[in-house]
Amino acid sequence: LYRKYRPKSFKDFVGQEVVIKVIMNEISSEQISHAYLFSGHRGTGKTTLARIFAKAINCQNRKGAEPCNECPSCREINEGRAIDLIEVDAASNRGIEEVKSLRENIRFAPSFLKYKVLILDEAHQLSKDATNALLKIMEEPPSYAVFILATTEANKMIPTVASRCQKFNFNRLDHDIIKEKLDRICEKEGIKMAQEAMDLLIHAADGSLRDAEAKLNQLISFVPEGTFTADDVREVLGVSDIRLVIELVELLANKEKVKAIKFISDNMEKGLDIPDFLKMTIDYLRKIMLLRISADLIDVVLGGETKEMKENALRQADLF
């Protein structure tokens, strides 16, 4: 699903409004930099935006900043046939020989597109020698070359490389943004999903739209027809239910020690994933600890959560 519904233009892209605005302004004003660094959480659209960007600067019928998706250049990129768009996964091509090969490739002018674009995914995984070789290309880039480095760990990038790039940070996507996209997919695919199931799936995706779409794909394989329930999500994805965490915290707050131990024991017998449950419990306790500092932090601590979740957290914070 994440491939089928991958955005092909800026208007279809969800989240990252600040990044989109700056990049579209640069394209509209023809102020294209030679190097960009996209960093942030997984599944938030770094490589997708890099492709849209590459398409926009090479579009032959562009209106403003949006690619037309119809001209020969756009079609070549959409169909994966553009030899002037080079995509490399640094995780599996991290050696100096691979980067030297890229350097030789960049020296040749583009064969069809206006710009030759190199998208380097997981750029922080390049070896030290490979990074130095990449730096050499970026120090003296040809006028037609554009580098887009994507990474989930910007802190591991060598400063001399990062300093030559325009930096854009991609934030985790909140609950409502992911829900809006999943609702559109469900409508087009004829999928029905209970609200509780949707909330559980989005929580399991941990701010990643790609993960959410992949998990929805798993559900479709499990329940081809009918309405997805929260139990389906728990069974297929193996995630713990936040309601169990809330119930345990209620027992802890009321010092119901015996009941709390029996509660955990009973749920273990039902197949509760203890490591996952423990992680969720610690995360939830941390959030209500912050709410004890001030209820005004609710949008900071639980910005993407449902109204019911926020009300529960505020109520339980007052129990401690």
Short mmCIF file of C-alpha atoms in Angstrom, two decimals:
data_model
loop_
_atom_site.label_atom_id
_atom_site.label_comp_id
_atom_site.label_asym_id
_atom_site.label_seq_id
_atom_site.Cartn_x
_atom_site.Cartn_y
_atom_site.Cartn_z
CA LEU A 1 0.00 0.00 0.00
CA TYR A 2 2.76 2.47 0.79
CA ARG A 3 4.09 2.05 -2.74
CA LYS A 4 0.65 2.23 -4.33
CA TYR A 5 -0.27 5.43 -2.47
CA ARG A 6 3.16 7.07 -2.49
CA PRO A 7 2.71 10.82 -3.19
CA LYS A 8 3.71 11.99 -6.67
CA SER A 9 3.41 15.73 -6.05
CA PHE A 10 3.84 18.20 -3.20
CA LYS A 11 0.07 18.66 -2.77
CA ASP A 12 -0.33 14.94 -2.03
CA PHE A 13 2.41 14.96 0.61
CA VAL A 14 1.17 14.85 4.21
CA GLY A 15 2.95 16.49 7.13
CA GLN A 16 6.28 18.40 7.10
CA GLU A 17 4.57 21.66 6.06
CA VAL A 18 7.59 23.86 6.83
CA VAL A 19 9.95 21.70 4.76
CA ILE A 20 7.49 21.63 1.85
CA LYS A 21 7.00 25.41 1.92
CA VAL A 22 10.73 26.20 1.85
CA ILE A 23 11.50 23.68 -0.90
CA MET A 24 8.59 24.81 -3.08
CA ASN A 25 9.70 28.44 -2.73
CA GLU A 26 13.24 27.50 -3.79
CA ILE A 27 11.95 25.65 -6.85
CA SER A 28 9.56 28.46 -7.85
CA SER A 29 12.34 31.05 -7.60
CA GLU A 30 14.90 28.77 -9.32
CA GLN A 31 17.17 28.99 -6.26
CA ILE A 32 18.24 25.35 -6.30
CA SER A 33 21.02 24.38 -3.89
CA HIS A 34 23.54 21.72 -4.88
CA ALA A 35 23.10 19.66 -1.68
CA TYR A 36 20.32 18.89 0.80
CA LEU A 37 20.23 16.88 4.01
CA PHE A 38 16.87 15.34 4.96
CA SER A 39 16.97 13.93 8.48
CA GLY A 40 14.39 12.57 10.88
CA HIS A 41 12.27 9.66 12.04
CA ARG A 42 11.78 6.65 9.76
CA GLY A 43 8.77 6.54 7.45
CA THR A 44 8.14 10.30 7.46
CA GLY A 45 8.71 10.89 3.75
CA LYS A 46 12.40 11.75 3.28
CA THR A 47 13.08 9.68 0.15
CA THR A 48 9.57 10.27 -1.18
CA LEU A 49 10.06 14.04 -0.98
CA ALA A 50 13.52 13.67 -2.52
CA ARG A 51 11.93 11.99 -5.57
CA ILE A 52 9.22 14.64 -5.88
CA PHE A 53 11.91 17.32 -5.61
CA ALA A 54 14.01 15.63 -8.33
CA LYS A 55 10.94 15.43 -10.54
CA ALA A 56 9.95 19.06 -9.95
CA ILE A 57 13.35 20.56 -10.84
CA ASN A 58 13.44 18.45 -14.02
CA CYS A 59 9.80 18.90 -15.07
CA GLN A 60 9.41 20.35 -18.57
CA ASN A 61 5.90 21.77 -17.96
CA ARG A 62 6.14 22.80 -14.33
CA LYS A 63 3.60 25.28 -12.98
CA GLY A 64 5.08 27.05 -9.98
CA ALA A 65 6.78 24.29 -8.00
CA GLU A 66 4.49 21.36 -8.77
CA PRO A 67 5.65 18.72 -11.28
CA CYS A 68 3.12 18.03 -14.03
CA ASN A 69 3.55 14.21 -13.85
CA GLU A 70 2.82 14.07 -17.58
CA CYS A 71 5.90 15.32 -19.44
CA PRO A 72 8.60 12.84 -20.59
CA SER A 73 10.87 13.76 -17.66
CA CYS A 74 8.15 13.19 -15.07
CA ARG A 75 7.10 9.93 -16.67
CA GLU A 76 10.66 8.63 -16.73
CA ILE A 77 11.07 9.32 -13.01
CA ASN A 78 7.62 7.96 -12.09
CA GLU A 79 8.31 4.75 -13.99
CA GLY A 80 11.82 4.34 -12.54
CA ARG A 81 13.52 4.66 -15.93
CA ALA A 82 15.41 7.92 -15.41
CA ILE A 83 19.14 7.15 -15.62
CA ASP A 84 19.93 10.69 -14.47
CA LEU A 85 18.19 10.03 -11.15
CA ILE A 86 20.57 7.89 -9.11
CA GLU A 87 19.27 6.29 -5.91
CA VAL A 88 21.74 4.55 -3.63
CA ASP A 89 21.20 2.82 -0.29
CA ALA A 90 24.29 3.63 1.76
CA ALA A 91 23.50 0.78 4.16
CA SER A 92 24.42 -1.77 1.47
CA ASN A 93 26.73 0.43 -0.66
CA ARG A 94 28.87 2.00 2.02
CA GLY A 95 32.39 1.38 0.68
CA ILE A 96 34.80 3.75 -1.02
CA GLU A 97 34.65 1.85 -4.34
CA GLU A 98 30.89 2.44 -4.62
CA VAL A 99 31.32 6.17 -3.93
CA LYS A 100 34.19 6.42 -6.43
CA SER A 101 31.85 4.87 -9.01
CA LEU A 102 29.24 7.52 -8.16
CA ARG A 103 31.87 10.23 -8.50
CA GLU A 104 32.70 9.05 -12.00
CA ASN A 105 29.00 8.92 -12.87
CA ILE A 106 28.39 12.48 -11.64
CA ARG A 107 31.16 13.82 -13.87
CA PHE A 108 29.13 13.01 -16.97
CA ALA A 109 26.45 15.53 -17.90
CA PRO A 110 22.82 14.31 -17.70
CA SER A 111 21.70 12.41 -20.78
CA PHE A 112 18.07 13.58 -20.75
CA LEU A 113 17.10 15.48 -17.59
CA LYS A 114 18.17 19.03 -16.77
CA TYR A 115 19.71 17.99 -13.44
CA LYS A 116 21.48 14.82 -12.46
CA VAL A 117 20.17 14.00 -8.98
CA LEU A 118 21.83 11.66 -6.47
CA ILE A 119 19.59 10.44 -3.63
CA LEU A 120 21.70 8.77 -0.94
CA ASP A 121 19.54 6.97 1.63
CA GLU A 122 20.84 6.23 5.16
CA ALA A 123 23.83 8.44 4.35
CA HIS A 124 25.21 8.17 7.89
CA GLN A 125 26.14 4.53 7.22
CA LEU A 126 28.89 5.38 4.71
CA SER A 127 32.36 4.35 5.83
CA LYS A 128 34.86 7.08 6.76
CA ASP A 129 36.79 6.71 3.50
CA ALA A 130 33.57 6.67 1.47
CA THR A 131 32.36 9.83 3.23
CA ASN A 132 35.62 11.60 2.44
CA ALA A 133 35.25 10.56 -1.20
CA LEU A 134 31.69 11.92 -1.19
CA LEU A 135 32.96 15.16 0.35
CA LYS A 136 35.35 15.57 -2.56
CA ILE A 137 32.44 15.47 -5.04
CA MET A 138 30.38 17.90 -2.96
CA GLU A 139 33.23 20.40 -2.62
CA GLU A 140 33.43 20.93 -6.38
CA PRO A 141 30.06 19.81 -7.79
CA PRO A 142 29.22 20.32 -11.47
CA SER A 143 26.44 22.86 -12.06
CA TYR A 144 23.95 20.17 -13.12
CA ALA A 145 24.42 17.97 -10.00
CA VAL A 146 22.07 17.94 -6.99
CA PHE A 147 22.78 15.77 -3.93
CA ILE A 148 20.01 14.74 -1.52
CA LEU A 149 21.25 12.89 1.55
CA ALA A 150 18.63 11.18 3.72
CA THR A 151 19.34 9.88 7.20
CA THR A 152 17.57 8.79 10.37
CA GLU A 153 20.66 9.68 12.43
CA ALA A 154 21.91 13.14 11.46
CA ASN A 155 24.18 13.23 14.53
CA LYS A 156 26.33 10.53 12.89
CA MET A 157 26.93 12.60 9.75
CA ILE A 158 30.45 14.02 9.41
CA PRO A 159 30.16 17.80 10.05
CA THR A 160 32.16 18.70 6.92
CA VAL A 161 29.53 16.93 4.78
CA ALA A 162 26.51 18.21 6.73
CA SER A 163 27.80 21.79 6.59
CA ARG A 164 27.70 21.74 2.79
CA CYS A 165 24.00 20.88 2.77
CA GLN A 166 20.77 22.71 3.36
CA LYS A 167 19.35 20.90 6.39
CA PHE A 168 15.70 19.91 6.78
CA ASN A 169 14.35 18.02 9.77
CA PHE A 170 11.39 15.66 9.28
CA ASN A 171 9.20 15.35 12.37
CA ARG A 172 7.30 12.28 13.55
CA LEU A 173 3.79 12.37 12.14
CA ASP A 174 1.04 12.85 14.68
CA HIS A 175 -2.08 10.73 15.08
CA ASP A 176 -4.43 12.92 13.03
CA ILE A 177 -2.11 13.20 10.00
CA ILE A 178 -1.63 9.42 9.80
CA LYS A 179 -5.34 8.82 10.37
CA GLU A 180 -6.29 11.18 7.54
CA LYS A 181 -4.07 9.28 5.09
CA LEU A 182 -5.23 5.84 6.28
CA ASP A 183 -8.88 6.94 6.05
CA ARG A 184 -8.33 7.88 2.38
CA ILE A 185 -6.65 4.55 1.66
CA CYS A 186 -9.42 2.60 3.40
CA GLU A 187 -12.06 4.47 1.42
CA LYS A 188 -10.37 3.74 -1.91
CA GLU A 189 -9.69 0.10 -1.02
CA GLY A 190 -13.17 -0.50 0.39
CA ILE A 191 -11.79 -1.29 3.85
CA LYS A 192 -13.82 -0.87 7.02
CA MET A 193 -12.05 -0.35 10.32
CA ALA A 194 -13.37 0.26 13.81
CA GLN A 195 -12.14 3.50 15.37
CA GLU A 196 -10.46 1.63 18.23
CA ALA A 197 -8.63 -0.58 15.73
CA MET A 198 -7.45 2.48 13.79
CA ASP A 199 -6.15 4.17 16.96
CA LEU A 200 -4.30 1.00 17.99
CA LEU A 201 -2.70 0.60 14.56
CA ILE A 202 -1.56 4.25 14.49
CA HIS A 203 -0.12 3.96 17.99
CA ALA A 204 1.84 0.88 16.90
CA ALA A 205 3.24 2.78 13.89
CA ASP A 206 5.07 5.16 16.26
CA GLY A 207 4.84 8.28 14.08
CA SER A 208 5.78 6.52 10.84
CA LEU A 209 3.30 6.68 7.95
CA ARG A 210 5.16 3.98 6.05
CA ASP A 211 4.92 1.63 9.05
CA ALA A 212 1.21 2.41 9.39
CA GLU A 213 0.58 1.58 5.72
CA ALA A 214 2.65 -1.62 5.96
CA LYS A 215 0.72 -2.71 9.06
CA LEU A 216 -2.57 -2.01 7.28
CA ASN A 217 -1.30 -4.27 4.49
CA GLN A 218 -0.77 -7.06 7.04
CA LEU A 219 -4.32 -6.64 8.30
CA ILE A 220 -5.76 -6.91 4.79
CA SER A 221 -3.94 -10.23 4.35
CA PHE A 222 -5.37 -11.47 7.65
CA VAL A 223 -8.96 -10.23 7.23
CA PRO A 224 -9.68 -9.86 3.49
CA GLU A 225 -13.31 -8.94 4.10
CA GLY A 226 -15.40 -7.38 6.84
CA THR A 227 -14.54 -4.76 9.43
CA PHE A 228 -11.19 -4.75 11.21
CA THR A 229 -11.54 -4.80 14.99
CA ALA A 230 -9.09 -3.88 17.73
CA ASP A 231 -8.70 -7.61 18.46
CA ASP A 232 -7.62 -8.16 14.83
CA VAL A 233 -4.95 -5.50 15.22
CA ARG A 234 -3.69 -7.03 18.47
CA GLU A 235 -3.60 -10.54 17.00
CA VAL A 236 -1.93 -9.64 13.71
CA LEU A 237 0.53 -6.99 14.89
CA GLY A 238 1.18 -8.45 18.33
CA VAL A 239 0.77 -5.09 20.06
CA SER A 240 -0.35 -4.49 23.60
CA ASP A 241 -3.55 -2.60 24.27
CA ILE A 242 -3.09 0.82 25.90
CA ARG A 243 -6.29 0.10 27.84
CA LEU A 244 -4.43 -2.68 29.70
CA VAL A 245 -1.72 -0.19 30.61
CA ILE A 246 -4.31 2.31 31.86
CA GLU A 247 -5.99 -0.43 33.90
CA LEU A 248 -2.70 -1.48 35.52
CA VAL A 249 -1.76 2.14 36.31
CA GLU A 250 -5.16 2.58 37.98
CA LEU A 251 -4.37 -0.39 40.25
CA LEU A 252 -0.91 0.99 41.02
CA ALA A 253 -2.29 4.44 41.84
CA ASN A 254 -4.78 2.90 44.27
CA LYS A 255 -2.07 0.68 45.80
CA GLU A 256 -3.97 -2.47 44.80
CA LYS A 257 -0.81 -4.61 44.84
CA VAL A 258 -2.41 -8.04 44.90
CA LYS A 259 -4.89 -7.16 42.17
CA ALA A 260 -2.07 -5.69 40.05
CA ILE A 261 -0.02 -8.89 40.24
CA LYS A 262 -3.07 -11.04 39.43
CA PHE A 263 -3.93 -8.70 36.56
CA ILE A 264 -0.49 -9.16 34.99
CA SER A 265 -0.58 -12.92 35.59
CA ASP A 266 -4.02 -13.31 34.01
CA ASN A 267 -3.00 -11.35 30.93
CA MET A 268 0.25 -13.27 30.56
CA GLU A 269 -1.80 -16.46 30.38
CA LYS A 270 -3.79 -14.84 27.57
CA GLY A 271 -0.57 -14.28 25.60
CA LEU A 272 0.35 -10.73 26.63
CA ASP A 273 3.66 -9.63 25.02
CA ILE A 274 5.52 -8.65 28.20
CA PRO A 275 8.45 -6.69 26.65
CA ASP A 276 6.03 -4.65 24.53
CA PHE A 277 3.67 -4.15 27.49
CA LEU A 278 6.55 -3.06 29.71
CA LYS A 279 7.73 -0.53 27.13
CA MET A 280 4.21 0.92 26.78
CA THR A 281 3.75 1.08 30.56
CA ILE A 282 7.02 2.95 31.14
CA ASP A 283 6.19 5.35 28.30
CA TYR A 284 2.73 6.02 29.73
CA LEU A 285 4.03 6.52 33.29
CA ARG A 286 6.59 9.00 31.96
CA LYS A 287 3.81 10.96 30.24
CA ILE A 288 1.62 11.22 33.33
CA MET A 289 4.70 12.17 35.38
CA LEU A 290 5.16 15.14 33.03
CA LEU A 291 1.47 15.98 33.39
CA ARG A 292 2.00 16.14 37.16
CA ILE A 293 4.38 19.05 36.50
CA SER A 294 1.60 20.85 34.65
CA ALA A 295 -1.62 19.91 32.88
CA ASP A 296 -0.71 22.64 30.37
CA LEU A 297 1.83 20.20 28.91
CA ILE A 298 -0.97 17.98 27.57
CA ASP A 299 -0.45 18.98 23.93
CA VAL A 300 3.32 18.53 24.26
CA VAL A 301 3.07 15.13 25.95
CA LEU A 302 0.03 13.72 24.11
CA GLY A 303 -0.29 15.99 21.09
CA GLY A 304 -1.26 13.27 18.63
CA GLU A 305 -3.46 11.17 20.91
CA THR A 306 -7.26 10.91 21.07
CA LYS A 307 -9.41 13.05 23.37
CA GLU A 308 -10.26 9.99 25.48
CA MET A 309 -6.57 9.18 25.94
CA LYS A 310 -5.81 12.75 27.03
CA GLU A 311 -8.67 12.76 29.54
CA ASN A 312 -7.53 9.42 31.02
CA ALA A 313 -3.93 10.60 31.35
CA LEU A 314 -4.93 13.86 33.07
CA ARG A 315 -7.25 12.02 35.47
CA GLN A 316 -4.63 9.41 36.36
CA ALA A 317 -1.88 11.99 36.78
CA ASP A 318 -3.96 13.45 39.61
CA LEU A 319 -4.04 10.07 41.36
CA PHE A 320 -0.33 10.24 42.18
#
